[in-house]
Short mmCIF file of N, CA and C in Angstrom, two decimals:
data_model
loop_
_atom_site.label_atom_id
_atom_site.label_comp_id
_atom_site.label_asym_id
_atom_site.label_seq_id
_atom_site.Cartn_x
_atom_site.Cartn_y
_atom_site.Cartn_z
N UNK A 23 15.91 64.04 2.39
CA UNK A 23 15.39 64.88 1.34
C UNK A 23 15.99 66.27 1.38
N UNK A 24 15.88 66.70 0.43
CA UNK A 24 16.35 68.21 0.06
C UNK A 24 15.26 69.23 0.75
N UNK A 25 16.03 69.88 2.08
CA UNK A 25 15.64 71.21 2.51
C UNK A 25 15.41 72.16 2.76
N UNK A 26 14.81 73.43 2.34
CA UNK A 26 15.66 74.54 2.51
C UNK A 26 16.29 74.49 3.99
N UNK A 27 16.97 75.64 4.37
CA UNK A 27 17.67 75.72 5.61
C UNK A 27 16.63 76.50 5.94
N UNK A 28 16.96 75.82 7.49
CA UNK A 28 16.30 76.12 8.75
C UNK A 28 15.08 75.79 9.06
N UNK A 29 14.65 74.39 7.69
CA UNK A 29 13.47 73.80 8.61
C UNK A 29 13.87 72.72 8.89
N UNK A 30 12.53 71.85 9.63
CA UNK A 30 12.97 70.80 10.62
C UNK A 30 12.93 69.62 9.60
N UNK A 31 12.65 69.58 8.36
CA UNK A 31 12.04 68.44 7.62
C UNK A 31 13.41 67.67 7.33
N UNK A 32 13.13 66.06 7.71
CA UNK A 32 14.36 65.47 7.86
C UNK A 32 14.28 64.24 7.14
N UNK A 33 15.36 63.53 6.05
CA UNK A 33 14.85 62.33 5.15
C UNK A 33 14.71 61.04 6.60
N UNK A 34 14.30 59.87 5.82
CA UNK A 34 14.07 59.17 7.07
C UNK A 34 15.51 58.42 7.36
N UNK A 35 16.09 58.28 6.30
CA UNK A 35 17.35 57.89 6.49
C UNK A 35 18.43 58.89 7.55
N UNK A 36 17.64 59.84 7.13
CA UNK A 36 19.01 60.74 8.69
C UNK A 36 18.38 60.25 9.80
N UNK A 37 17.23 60.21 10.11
CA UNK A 37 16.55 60.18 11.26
C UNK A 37 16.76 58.70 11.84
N UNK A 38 17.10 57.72 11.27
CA UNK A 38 17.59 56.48 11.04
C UNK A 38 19.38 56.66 11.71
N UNK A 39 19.99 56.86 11.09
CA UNK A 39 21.44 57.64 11.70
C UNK A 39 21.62 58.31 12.95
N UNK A 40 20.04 59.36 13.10
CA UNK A 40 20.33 59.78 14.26
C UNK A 40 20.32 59.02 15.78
N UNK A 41 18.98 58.41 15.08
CA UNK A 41 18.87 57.51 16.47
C UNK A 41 20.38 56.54 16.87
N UNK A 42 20.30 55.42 15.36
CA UNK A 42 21.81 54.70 15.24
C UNK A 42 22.50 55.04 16.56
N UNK A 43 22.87 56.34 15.83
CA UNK A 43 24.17 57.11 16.79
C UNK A 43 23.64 56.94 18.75
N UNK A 44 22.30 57.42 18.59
CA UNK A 44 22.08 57.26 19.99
C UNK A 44 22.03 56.07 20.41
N UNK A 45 21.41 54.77 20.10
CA UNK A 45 21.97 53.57 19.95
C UNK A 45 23.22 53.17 20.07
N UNK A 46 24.08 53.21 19.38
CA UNK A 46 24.98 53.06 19.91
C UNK A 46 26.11 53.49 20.68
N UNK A 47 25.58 55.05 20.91
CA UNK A 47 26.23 55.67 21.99
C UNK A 47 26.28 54.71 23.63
N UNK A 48 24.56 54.42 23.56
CA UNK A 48 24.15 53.39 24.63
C UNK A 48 25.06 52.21 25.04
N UNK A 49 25.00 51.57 23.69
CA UNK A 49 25.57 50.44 23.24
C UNK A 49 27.29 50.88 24.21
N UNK A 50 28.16 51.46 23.99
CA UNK A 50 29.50 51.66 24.37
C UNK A 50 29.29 52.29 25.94
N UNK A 51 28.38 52.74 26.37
CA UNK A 51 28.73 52.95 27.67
C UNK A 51 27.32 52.07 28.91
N UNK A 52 26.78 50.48 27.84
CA UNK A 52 26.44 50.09 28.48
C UNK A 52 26.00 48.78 28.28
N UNK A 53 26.45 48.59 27.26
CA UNK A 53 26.69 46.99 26.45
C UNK A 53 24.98 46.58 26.03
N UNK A 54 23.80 46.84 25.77
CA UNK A 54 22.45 46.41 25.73
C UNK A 54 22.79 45.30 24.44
N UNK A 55 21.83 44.56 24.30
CA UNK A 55 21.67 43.77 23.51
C UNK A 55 20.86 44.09 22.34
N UNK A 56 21.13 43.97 20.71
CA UNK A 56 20.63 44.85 19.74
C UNK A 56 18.81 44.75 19.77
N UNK A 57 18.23 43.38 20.48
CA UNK A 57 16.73 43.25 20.74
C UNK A 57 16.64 44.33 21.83
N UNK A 58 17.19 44.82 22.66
CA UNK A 58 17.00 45.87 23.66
C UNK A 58 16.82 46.80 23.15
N UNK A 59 17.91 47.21 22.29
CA UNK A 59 17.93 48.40 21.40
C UNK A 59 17.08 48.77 20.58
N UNK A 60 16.61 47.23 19.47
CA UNK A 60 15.87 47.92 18.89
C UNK A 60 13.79 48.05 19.20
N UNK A 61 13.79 47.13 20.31
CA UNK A 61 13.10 47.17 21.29
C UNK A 61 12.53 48.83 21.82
N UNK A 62 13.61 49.04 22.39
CA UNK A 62 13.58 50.18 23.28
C UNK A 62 13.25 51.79 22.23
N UNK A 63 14.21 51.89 20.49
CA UNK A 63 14.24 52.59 19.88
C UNK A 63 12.44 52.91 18.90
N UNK A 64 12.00 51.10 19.13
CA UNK A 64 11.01 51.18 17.98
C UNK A 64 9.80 52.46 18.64
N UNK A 65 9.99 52.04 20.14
CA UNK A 65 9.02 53.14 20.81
C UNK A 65 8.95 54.57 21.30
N UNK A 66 10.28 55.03 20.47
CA UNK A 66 10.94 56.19 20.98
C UNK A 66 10.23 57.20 19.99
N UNK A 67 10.05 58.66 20.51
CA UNK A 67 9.53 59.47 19.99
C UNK A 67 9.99 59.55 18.75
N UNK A 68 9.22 60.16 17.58
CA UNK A 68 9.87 60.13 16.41
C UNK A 68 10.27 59.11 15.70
N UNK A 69 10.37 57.76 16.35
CA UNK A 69 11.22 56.77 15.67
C UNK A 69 9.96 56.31 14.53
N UNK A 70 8.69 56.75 14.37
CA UNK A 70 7.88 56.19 13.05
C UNK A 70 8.39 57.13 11.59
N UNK A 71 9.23 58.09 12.26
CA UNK A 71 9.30 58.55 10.35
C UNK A 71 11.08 58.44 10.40
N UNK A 72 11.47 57.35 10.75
CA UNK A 72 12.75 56.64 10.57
C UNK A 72 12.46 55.62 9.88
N UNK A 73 13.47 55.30 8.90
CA UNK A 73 13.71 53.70 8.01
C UNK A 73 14.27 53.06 8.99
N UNK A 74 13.21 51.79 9.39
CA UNK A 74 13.71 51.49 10.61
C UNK A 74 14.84 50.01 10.02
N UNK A 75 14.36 49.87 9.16
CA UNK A 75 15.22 48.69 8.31
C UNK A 75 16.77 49.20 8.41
N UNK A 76 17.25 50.31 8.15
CA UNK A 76 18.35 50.68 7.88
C UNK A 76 19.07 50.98 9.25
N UNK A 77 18.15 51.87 10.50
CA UNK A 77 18.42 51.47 11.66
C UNK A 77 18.82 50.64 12.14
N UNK A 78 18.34 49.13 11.94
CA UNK A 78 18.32 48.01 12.22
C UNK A 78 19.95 47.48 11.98
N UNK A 79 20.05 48.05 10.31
CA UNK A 79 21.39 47.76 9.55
C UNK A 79 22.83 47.95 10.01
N UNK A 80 22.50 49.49 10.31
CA UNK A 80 23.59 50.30 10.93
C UNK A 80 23.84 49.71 12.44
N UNK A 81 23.19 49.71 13.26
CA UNK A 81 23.03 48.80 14.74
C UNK A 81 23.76 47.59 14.85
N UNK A 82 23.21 47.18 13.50
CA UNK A 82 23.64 45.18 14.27
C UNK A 82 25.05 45.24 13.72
N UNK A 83 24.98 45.80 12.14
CA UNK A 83 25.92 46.09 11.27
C UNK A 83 27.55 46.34 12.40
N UNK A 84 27.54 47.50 12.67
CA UNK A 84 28.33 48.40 13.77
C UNK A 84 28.88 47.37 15.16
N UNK A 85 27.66 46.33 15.63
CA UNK A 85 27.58 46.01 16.66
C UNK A 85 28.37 44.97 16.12
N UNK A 86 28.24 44.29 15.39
CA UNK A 86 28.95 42.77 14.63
C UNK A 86 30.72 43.28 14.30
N UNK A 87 30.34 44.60 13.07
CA UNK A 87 32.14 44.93 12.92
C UNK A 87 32.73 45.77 13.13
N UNK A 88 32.45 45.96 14.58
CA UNK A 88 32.92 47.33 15.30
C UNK A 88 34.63 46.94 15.67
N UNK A 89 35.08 45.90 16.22
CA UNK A 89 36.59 45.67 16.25
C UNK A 89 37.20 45.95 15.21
N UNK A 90 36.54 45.25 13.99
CA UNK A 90 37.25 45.02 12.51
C UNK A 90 37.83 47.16 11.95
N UNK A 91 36.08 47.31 12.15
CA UNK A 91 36.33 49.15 12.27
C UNK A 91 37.01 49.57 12.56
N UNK A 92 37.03 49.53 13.83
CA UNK A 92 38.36 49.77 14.81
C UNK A 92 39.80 50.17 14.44
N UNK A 93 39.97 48.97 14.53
CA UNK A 93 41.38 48.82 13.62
C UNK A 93 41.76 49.18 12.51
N UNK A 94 40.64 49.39 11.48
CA UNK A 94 40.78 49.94 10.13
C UNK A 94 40.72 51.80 9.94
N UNK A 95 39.86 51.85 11.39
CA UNK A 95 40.21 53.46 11.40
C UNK A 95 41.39 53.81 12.32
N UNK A 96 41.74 53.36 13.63
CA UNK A 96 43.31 53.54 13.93
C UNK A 96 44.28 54.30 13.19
N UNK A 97 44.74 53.49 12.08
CA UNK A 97 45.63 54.18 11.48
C UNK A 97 45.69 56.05 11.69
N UNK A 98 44.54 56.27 10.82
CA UNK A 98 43.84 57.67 10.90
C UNK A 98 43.85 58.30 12.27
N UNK A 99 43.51 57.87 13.35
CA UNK A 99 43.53 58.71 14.23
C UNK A 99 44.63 59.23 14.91
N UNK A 100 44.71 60.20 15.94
CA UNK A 100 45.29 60.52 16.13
C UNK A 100 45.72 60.56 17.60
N UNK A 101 44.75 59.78 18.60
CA UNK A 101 44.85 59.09 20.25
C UNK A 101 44.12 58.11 19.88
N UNK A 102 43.83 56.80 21.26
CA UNK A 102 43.57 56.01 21.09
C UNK A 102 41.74 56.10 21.17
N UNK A 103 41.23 55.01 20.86
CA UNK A 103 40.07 55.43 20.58
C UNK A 103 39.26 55.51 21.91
N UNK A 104 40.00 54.85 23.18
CA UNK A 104 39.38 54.83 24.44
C UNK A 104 39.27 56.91 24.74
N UNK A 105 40.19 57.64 24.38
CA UNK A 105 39.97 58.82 23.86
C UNK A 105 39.54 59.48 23.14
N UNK A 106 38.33 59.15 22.49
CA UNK A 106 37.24 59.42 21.47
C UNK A 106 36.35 59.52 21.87
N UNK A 107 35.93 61.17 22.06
CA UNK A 107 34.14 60.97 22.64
C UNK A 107 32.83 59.86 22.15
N UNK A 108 32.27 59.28 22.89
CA UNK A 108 31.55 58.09 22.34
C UNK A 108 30.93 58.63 21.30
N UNK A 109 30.16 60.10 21.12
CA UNK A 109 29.18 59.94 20.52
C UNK A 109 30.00 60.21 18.89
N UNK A 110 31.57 60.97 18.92
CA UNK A 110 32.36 60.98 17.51
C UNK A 110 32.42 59.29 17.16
N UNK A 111 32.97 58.39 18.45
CA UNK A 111 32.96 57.41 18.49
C UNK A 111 32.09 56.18 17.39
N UNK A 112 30.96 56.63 17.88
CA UNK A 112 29.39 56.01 16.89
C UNK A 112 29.39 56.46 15.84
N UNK A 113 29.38 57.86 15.87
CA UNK A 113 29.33 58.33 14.03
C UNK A 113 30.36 57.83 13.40
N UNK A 114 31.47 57.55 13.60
CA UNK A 114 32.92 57.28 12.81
C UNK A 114 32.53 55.81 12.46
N UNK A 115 32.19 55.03 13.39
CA UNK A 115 31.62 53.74 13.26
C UNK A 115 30.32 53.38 12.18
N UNK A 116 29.73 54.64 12.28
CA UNK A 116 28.68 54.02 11.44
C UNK A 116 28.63 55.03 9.91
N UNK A 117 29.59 55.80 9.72
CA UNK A 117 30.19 55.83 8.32
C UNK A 117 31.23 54.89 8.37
N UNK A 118 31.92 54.43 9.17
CA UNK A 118 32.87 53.41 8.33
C UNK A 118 32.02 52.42 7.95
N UNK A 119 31.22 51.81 8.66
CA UNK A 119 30.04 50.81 8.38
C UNK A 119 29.80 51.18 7.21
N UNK A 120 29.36 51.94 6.75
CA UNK A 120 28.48 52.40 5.72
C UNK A 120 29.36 52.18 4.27
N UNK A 121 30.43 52.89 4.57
CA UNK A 121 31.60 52.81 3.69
C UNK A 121 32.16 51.59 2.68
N UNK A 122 32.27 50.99 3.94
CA UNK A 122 32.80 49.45 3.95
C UNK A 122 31.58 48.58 3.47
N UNK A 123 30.72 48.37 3.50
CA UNK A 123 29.42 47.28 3.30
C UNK A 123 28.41 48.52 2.63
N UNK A 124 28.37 48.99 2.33
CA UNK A 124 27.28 50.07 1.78
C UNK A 124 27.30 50.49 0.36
N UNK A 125 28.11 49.80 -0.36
CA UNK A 125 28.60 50.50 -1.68
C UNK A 125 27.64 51.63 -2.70
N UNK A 126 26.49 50.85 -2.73
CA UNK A 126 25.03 51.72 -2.93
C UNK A 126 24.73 53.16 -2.49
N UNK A 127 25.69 53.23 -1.23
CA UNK A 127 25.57 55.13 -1.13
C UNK A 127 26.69 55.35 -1.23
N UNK A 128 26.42 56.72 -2.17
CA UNK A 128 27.73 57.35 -2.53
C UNK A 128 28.34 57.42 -1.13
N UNK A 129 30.24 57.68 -1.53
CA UNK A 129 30.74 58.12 -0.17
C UNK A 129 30.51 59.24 0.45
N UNK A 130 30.44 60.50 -0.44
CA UNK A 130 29.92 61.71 -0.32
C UNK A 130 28.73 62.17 0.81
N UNK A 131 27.56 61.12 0.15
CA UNK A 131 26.91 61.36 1.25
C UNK A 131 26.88 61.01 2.73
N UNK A 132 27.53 59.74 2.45
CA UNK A 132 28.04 59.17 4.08
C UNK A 132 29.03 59.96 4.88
N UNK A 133 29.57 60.77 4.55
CA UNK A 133 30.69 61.28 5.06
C UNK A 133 29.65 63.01 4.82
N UNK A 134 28.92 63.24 4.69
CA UNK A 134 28.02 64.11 4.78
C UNK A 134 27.12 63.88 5.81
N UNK A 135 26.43 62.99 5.76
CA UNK A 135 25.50 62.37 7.03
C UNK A 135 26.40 62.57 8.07
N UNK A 136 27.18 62.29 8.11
CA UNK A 136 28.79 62.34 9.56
C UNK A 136 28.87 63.17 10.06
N UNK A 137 29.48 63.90 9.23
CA UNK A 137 29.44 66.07 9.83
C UNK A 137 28.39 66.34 10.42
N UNK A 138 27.28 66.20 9.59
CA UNK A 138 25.92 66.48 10.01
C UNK A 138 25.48 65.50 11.69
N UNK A 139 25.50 64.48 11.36
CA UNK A 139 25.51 63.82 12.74
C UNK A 139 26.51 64.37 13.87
N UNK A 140 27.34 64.68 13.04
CA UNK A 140 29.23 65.03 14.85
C UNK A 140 28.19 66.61 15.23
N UNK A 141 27.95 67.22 13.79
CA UNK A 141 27.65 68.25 14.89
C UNK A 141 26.10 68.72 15.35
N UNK A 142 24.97 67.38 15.34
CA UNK A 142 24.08 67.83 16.06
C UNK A 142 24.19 67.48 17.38
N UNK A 143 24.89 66.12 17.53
CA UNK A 143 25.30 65.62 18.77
C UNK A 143 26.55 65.49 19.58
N UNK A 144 27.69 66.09 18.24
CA UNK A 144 28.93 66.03 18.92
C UNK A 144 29.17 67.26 19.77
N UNK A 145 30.95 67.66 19.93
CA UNK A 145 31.27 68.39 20.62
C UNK A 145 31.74 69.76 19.48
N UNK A 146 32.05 70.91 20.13
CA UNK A 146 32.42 71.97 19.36
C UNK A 146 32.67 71.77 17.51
N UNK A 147 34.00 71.17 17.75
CA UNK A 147 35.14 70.90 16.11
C UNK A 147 34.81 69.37 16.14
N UNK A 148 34.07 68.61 16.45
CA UNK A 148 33.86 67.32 16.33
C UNK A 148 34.20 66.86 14.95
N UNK A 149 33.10 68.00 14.38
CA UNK A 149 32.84 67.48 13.17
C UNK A 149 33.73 67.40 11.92
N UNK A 150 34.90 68.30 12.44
CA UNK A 150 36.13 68.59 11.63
C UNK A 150 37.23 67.24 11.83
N UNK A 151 37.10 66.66 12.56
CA UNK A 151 37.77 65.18 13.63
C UNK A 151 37.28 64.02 12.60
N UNK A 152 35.95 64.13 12.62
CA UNK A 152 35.14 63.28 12.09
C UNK A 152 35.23 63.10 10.66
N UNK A 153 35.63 64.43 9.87
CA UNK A 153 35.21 64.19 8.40
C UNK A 153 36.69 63.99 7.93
N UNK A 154 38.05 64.48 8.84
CA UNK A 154 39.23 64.31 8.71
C UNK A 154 39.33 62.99 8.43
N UNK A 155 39.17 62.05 9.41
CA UNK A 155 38.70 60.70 9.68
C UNK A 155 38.57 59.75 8.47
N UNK A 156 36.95 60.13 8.12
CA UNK A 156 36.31 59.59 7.51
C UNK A 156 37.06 59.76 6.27
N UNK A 157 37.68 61.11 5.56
CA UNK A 157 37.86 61.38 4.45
C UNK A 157 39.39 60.36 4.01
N UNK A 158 39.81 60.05 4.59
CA UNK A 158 41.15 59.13 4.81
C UNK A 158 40.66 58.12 4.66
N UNK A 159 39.69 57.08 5.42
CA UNK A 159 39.18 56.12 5.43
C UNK A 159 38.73 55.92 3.83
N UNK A 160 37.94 56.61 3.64
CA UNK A 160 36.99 56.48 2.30
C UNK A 160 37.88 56.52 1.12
N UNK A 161 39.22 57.20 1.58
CA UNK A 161 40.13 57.38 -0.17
C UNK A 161 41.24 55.47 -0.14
N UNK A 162 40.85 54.83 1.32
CA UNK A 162 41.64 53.57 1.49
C UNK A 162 40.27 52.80 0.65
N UNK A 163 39.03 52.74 1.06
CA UNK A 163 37.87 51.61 1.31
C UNK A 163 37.13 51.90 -0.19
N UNK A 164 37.29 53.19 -0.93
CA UNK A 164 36.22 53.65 -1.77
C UNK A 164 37.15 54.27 -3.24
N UNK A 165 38.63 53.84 -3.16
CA UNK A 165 39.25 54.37 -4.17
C UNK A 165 39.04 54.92 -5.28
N UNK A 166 38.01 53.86 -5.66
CA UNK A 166 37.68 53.50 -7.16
C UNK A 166 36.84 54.88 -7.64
N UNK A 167 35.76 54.38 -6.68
CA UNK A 167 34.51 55.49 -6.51
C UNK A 167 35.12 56.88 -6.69
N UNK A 168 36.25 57.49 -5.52
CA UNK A 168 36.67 58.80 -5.86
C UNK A 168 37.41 59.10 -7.27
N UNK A 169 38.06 58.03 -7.81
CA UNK A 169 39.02 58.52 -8.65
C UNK A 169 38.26 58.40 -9.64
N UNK A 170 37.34 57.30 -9.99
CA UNK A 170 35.89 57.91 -11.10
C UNK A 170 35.59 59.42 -10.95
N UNK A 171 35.04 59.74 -9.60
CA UNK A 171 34.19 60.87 -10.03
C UNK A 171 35.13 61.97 -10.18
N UNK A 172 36.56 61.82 -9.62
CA UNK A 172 37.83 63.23 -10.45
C UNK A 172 37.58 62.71 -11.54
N UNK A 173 37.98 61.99 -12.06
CA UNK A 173 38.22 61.78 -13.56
C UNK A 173 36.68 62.01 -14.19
N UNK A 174 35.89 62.06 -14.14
CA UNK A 174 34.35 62.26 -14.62
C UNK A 174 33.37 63.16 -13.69
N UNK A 175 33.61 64.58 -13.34
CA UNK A 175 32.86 65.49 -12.76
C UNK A 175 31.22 65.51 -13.39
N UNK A 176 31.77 65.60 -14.47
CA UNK A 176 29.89 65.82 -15.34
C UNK A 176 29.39 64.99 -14.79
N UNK A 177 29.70 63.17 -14.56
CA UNK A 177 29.27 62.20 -14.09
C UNK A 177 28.22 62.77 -12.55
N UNK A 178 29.02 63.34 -11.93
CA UNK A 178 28.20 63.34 -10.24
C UNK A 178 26.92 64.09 -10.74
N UNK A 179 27.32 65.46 -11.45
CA UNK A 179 26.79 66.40 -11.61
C UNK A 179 25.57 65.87 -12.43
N UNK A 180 25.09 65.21 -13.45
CA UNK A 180 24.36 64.34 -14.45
C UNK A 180 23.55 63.98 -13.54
N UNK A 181 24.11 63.48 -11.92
CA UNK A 181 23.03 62.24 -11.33
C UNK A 181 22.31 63.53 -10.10
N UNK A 182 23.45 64.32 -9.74
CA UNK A 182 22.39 65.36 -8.88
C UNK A 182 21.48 65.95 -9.72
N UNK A 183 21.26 66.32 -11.01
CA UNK A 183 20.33 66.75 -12.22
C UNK A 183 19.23 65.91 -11.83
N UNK A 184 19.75 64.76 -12.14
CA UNK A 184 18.48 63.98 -12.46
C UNK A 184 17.76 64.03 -11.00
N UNK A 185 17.99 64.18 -9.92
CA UNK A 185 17.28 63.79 -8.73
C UNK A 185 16.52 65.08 -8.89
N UNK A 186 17.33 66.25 -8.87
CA UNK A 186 16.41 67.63 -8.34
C UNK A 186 16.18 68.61 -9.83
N UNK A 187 15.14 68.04 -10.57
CA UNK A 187 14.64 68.85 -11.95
C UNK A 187 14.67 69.56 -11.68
N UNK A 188 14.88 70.43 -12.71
CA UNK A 188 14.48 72.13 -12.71
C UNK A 188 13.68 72.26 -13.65
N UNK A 189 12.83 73.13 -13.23
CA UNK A 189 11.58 73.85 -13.76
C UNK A 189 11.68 74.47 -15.31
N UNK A 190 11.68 74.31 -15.86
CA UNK A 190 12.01 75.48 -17.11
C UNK A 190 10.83 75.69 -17.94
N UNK A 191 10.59 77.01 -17.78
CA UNK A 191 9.09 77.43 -18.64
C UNK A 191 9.90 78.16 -19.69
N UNK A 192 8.58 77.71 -20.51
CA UNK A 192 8.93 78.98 -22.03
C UNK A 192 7.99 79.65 -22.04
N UNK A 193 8.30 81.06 -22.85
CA UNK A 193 7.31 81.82 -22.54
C UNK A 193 6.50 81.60 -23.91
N UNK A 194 5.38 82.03 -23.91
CA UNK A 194 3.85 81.55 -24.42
C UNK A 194 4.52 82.63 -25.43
N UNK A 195 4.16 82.37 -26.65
CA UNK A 195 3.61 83.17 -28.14
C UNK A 195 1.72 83.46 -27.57
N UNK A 196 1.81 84.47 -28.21
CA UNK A 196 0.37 85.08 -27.58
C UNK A 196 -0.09 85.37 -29.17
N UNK A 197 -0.95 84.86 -29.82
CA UNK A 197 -1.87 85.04 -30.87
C UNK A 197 -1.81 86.24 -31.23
N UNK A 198 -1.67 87.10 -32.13
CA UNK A 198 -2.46 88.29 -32.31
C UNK A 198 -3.17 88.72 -33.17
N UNK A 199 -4.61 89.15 -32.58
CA UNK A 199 -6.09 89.25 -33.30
C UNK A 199 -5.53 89.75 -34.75
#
Protein backbone atom coordinates (compact mmCIF):
# COMPACT_ATOMS: atom_id res chain seq x y z
CA UNK A 1 0.00 0.00 0.00
CA UNK A 2 0.78 3.57 -0.48
CA UNK A 3 2.85 5.24 2.43
CA UNK A 4 3.84 8.26 3.43
CA UNK A 5 7.65 8.06 4.18
CA UNK A 6 8.95 7.05 7.22
CA UNK A 7 6.26 4.95 8.50
CA UNK A 8 6.38 1.37 9.19
CA UNK A 9 3.03 0.48 7.34
CA UNK A 10 3.88 -2.26 4.88
CA UNK A 11 1.45 -3.94 1.93
CA UNK A 12 1.28 -7.63 2.71
CA UNK A 13 2.72 -8.47 -0.45
CA UNK A 14 6.18 -6.78 0.53
CA UNK A 15 6.07 -8.43 3.73
CA UNK A 16 5.52 -11.67 1.71
CA UNK A 17 8.92 -10.80 -0.37
CA UNK A 18 10.53 -9.97 2.64
CA UNK A 19 10.36 -13.00 4.37
CA UNK A 20 10.69 -14.95 0.61
CA UNK A 21 14.04 -13.37 0.55
CA UNK A 22 14.83 -14.64 4.07
CA UNK A 23 13.63 -17.97 3.00
CA UNK A 24 15.49 -18.34 0.61
CA UNK A 25 18.51 -16.83 1.74
CA UNK A 26 18.20 -20.07 4.18
CA UNK A 27 17.35 -22.11 1.40
CA UNK A 28 21.14 -21.40 -0.44
CA UNK A 29 23.22 -21.64 2.52
CA UNK A 30 21.36 -24.63 3.83
CA UNK A 31 19.25 -26.57 1.48
CA UNK A 32 15.72 -26.89 3.99
CA UNK A 33 12.91 -28.36 2.42
CA UNK A 34 9.98 -25.81 1.23
CA UNK A 35 7.55 -27.77 4.22
CA UNK A 36 10.47 -26.63 6.58
CA UNK A 37 10.34 -23.37 5.29
CA UNK A 38 7.10 -22.78 5.15
CA UNK A 39 6.63 -24.54 8.41
CA UNK A 40 9.19 -22.65 10.17
CA UNK A 41 8.06 -19.01 8.36
CA UNK A 42 4.17 -19.55 9.15
CA UNK A 43 5.32 -19.03 12.93
CA UNK A 44 7.64 -16.29 12.54
CA UNK A 45 7.00 -12.93 13.97
CA UNK A 46 5.01 -10.82 11.75
CA UNK A 47 4.43 -13.51 9.29
CA UNK A 48 0.23 -13.01 9.99
CA UNK A 49 0.07 -9.69 8.03
CA UNK A 50 1.98 -11.43 5.04
CA UNK A 51 0.03 -12.99 1.89
CA UNK A 52 1.13 -16.10 2.80
CA UNK A 53 -0.23 -17.62 -0.55
CA UNK A 54 2.19 -15.56 -2.51
CA UNK A 55 5.02 -16.44 -0.03
CA UNK A 56 4.30 -19.82 -0.68
CA UNK A 57 4.50 -18.85 -4.62
CA UNK A 58 7.68 -17.07 -4.64
CA UNK A 59 9.42 -20.06 -2.37
CA UNK A 60 8.43 -23.12 -4.20
CA UNK A 61 8.23 -20.98 -7.42
CA UNK A 62 12.23 -19.89 -6.98
CA UNK A 63 12.96 -23.29 -5.40
CA UNK A 64 11.55 -25.34 -8.62
CA UNK A 65 13.21 -22.57 -11.35
CA UNK A 66 16.05 -21.39 -9.76
CA UNK A 67 18.68 -23.21 -12.39
CA UNK A 68 16.41 -22.20 -15.33
CA UNK A 69 16.86 -18.38 -13.55
CA UNK A 70 20.12 -18.85 -13.32
CA UNK A 71 21.08 -19.13 -16.55
CA UNK A 72 18.65 -16.65 -17.88
CA UNK A 73 20.18 -14.02 -15.63
CA UNK A 74 24.00 -14.95 -16.36
CA UNK A 75 24.11 -13.27 -19.35
CA UNK A 76 23.55 -9.91 -17.33
CA UNK A 77 25.89 -10.38 -14.77
CA UNK A 78 28.90 -9.51 -14.37
CA UNK A 79 30.95 -12.55 -11.98
CA UNK A 80 29.73 -15.74 -11.47
CA UNK A 81 26.85 -16.12 -9.37
CA UNK A 82 28.80 -18.32 -6.71
CA UNK A 83 30.00 -14.45 -6.29
CA UNK A 84 26.73 -12.96 -5.54
CA UNK A 85 25.88 -12.12 -2.09
CA UNK A 86 23.06 -14.66 -1.23
CA UNK A 87 20.79 -12.27 -0.02
CA UNK A 88 21.22 -9.98 -3.88
CA UNK A 89 21.23 -13.61 -4.81
CA UNK A 90 17.31 -14.29 -3.58
CA UNK A 91 16.03 -10.98 -4.56
CA UNK A 92 17.33 -11.33 -8.25
CA UNK A 93 15.70 -14.76 -8.10
CA UNK A 94 12.57 -13.80 -6.95
CA UNK A 95 12.03 -10.81 -9.41
CA UNK A 96 13.13 -12.94 -12.10
CA UNK A 97 10.47 -15.38 -10.78
CA UNK A 98 8.10 -12.86 -10.76
CA UNK A 99 8.96 -11.55 -14.16
CA UNK A 100 8.96 -14.67 -15.90
CA UNK A 101 5.58 -16.44 -14.46
CA UNK A 102 3.94 -13.32 -12.97
CA UNK A 103 2.63 -11.43 -15.91
CA UNK A 104 -0.27 -9.88 -13.66
CA UNK A 105 2.33 -7.55 -11.93
CA UNK A 106 3.50 -4.89 -13.71
CA UNK A 107 7.36 -5.13 -14.26
CA UNK A 108 7.77 -1.83 -12.66
CA UNK A 109 6.69 -2.88 -9.60
CA UNK A 110 8.71 -6.04 -9.38
CA UNK A 111 11.79 -4.48 -10.10
CA UNK A 112 10.64 -1.86 -7.45
CA UNK A 113 9.93 -4.45 -4.76
CA UNK A 114 13.85 -5.47 -5.66
CA UNK A 115 15.58 -2.19 -4.84
CA UNK A 116 13.44 -1.97 -2.02
CA UNK A 117 14.21 -5.55 -0.87
CA UNK A 118 18.51 -5.26 -1.96
CA UNK A 119 18.43 -2.40 0.20
CA UNK A 120 16.68 -3.36 3.41
CA UNK A 121 18.67 -6.48 3.48
CA UNK A 122 21.35 -6.08 1.03
CA UNK A 123 24.78 -4.62 1.04
CA UNK A 124 25.77 -0.81 0.52
CA UNK A 125 25.10 -0.34 -3.78
CA UNK A 126 23.32 -3.71 -3.78
CA UNK A 127 20.55 -2.24 -4.89
CA UNK A 128 22.07 -0.51 -7.92
CA UNK A 129 23.51 -4.41 -8.94
CA UNK A 130 20.13 -5.53 -8.51
CA UNK A 131 17.97 -3.15 -10.52
CA UNK A 132 20.93 -3.08 -13.26
CA UNK A 133 20.15 -6.77 -13.37
CA UNK A 134 16.74 -6.91 -13.26
CA UNK A 135 16.26 -3.96 -15.72
CA UNK A 136 18.06 -6.07 -18.60
CA UNK A 137 16.25 -9.11 -17.69
CA UNK A 138 12.77 -7.51 -17.86
CA UNK A 139 13.50 -5.58 -21.40
CA UNK A 140 14.50 -9.69 -22.65
CA UNK A 141 11.25 -11.48 -20.58
CA UNK A 142 8.66 -8.36 -20.61
CA UNK A 143 9.30 -6.63 -24.08
CA UNK A 144 5.97 -6.18 -24.99
CA UNK A 145 4.85 -4.73 -21.67
CA UNK A 146 7.74 -1.96 -21.86
CA UNK A 147 7.37 -0.98 -25.37
CA UNK A 148 3.42 -0.56 -24.73
CA UNK A 149 3.88 1.62 -21.94
CA UNK A 150 6.75 4.03 -24.16
CA UNK A 151 4.48 4.04 -26.77
CA UNK A 152 1.30 4.83 -24.42
CA UNK A 153 2.50 6.94 -21.22
CA UNK A 154 -1.15 8.26 -20.49
CA UNK A 155 -1.79 4.43 -20.37
CA UNK A 156 0.41 3.81 -16.91
CA UNK A 157 -0.56 7.12 -15.78
CA UNK A 158 -4.73 6.40 -16.34
CA UNK A 159 -4.15 3.15 -14.09
CA UNK A 160 -2.01 4.93 -11.20
CA UNK A 161 -5.23 7.55 -11.28
CA UNK A 162 -7.47 5.10 -10.91
CA UNK A 163 -5.83 3.32 -7.82
CA UNK A 164 -5.01 6.61 -5.78
CA UNK A 165 -8.28 9.20 -6.30
CA UNK A 166 -7.93 12.50 -5.65
CA UNK A 167 -10.08 14.42 -3.63
CA UNK A 168 -11.56 17.33 -5.49
CA UNK A 169 -13.98 19.67 -3.67
CA UNK A 170 -15.92 22.51 -5.14
CA UNK A 171 -16.51 25.26 -3.39
CA UNK A 172 -20.21 25.73 -2.07
CA UNK A 173 -22.38 28.77 -3.66
CA UNK A 174 -23.63 30.18 -0.36
CA UNK A 175 -27.38 31.49 -0.71
CA UNK A 176 -27.78 35.03 -0.17
CA UNK A 177 -30.62 36.23 2.19
Amino acid sequence: GLAPQGTTMKSARRRSREFAVQALYQWQLADPSLADLETQYAAADGFAQANAPLFSALVSGVMKHAEGLRERLQPHLDRPWAEVSPIEHAVMLIAAFELAHAPETPYRVIINEAIELAKSFGGTDGHKYVNGILDKFAAEVRADEIAFQAANPSERKARVEKKAPSVVTKPRRIAKP
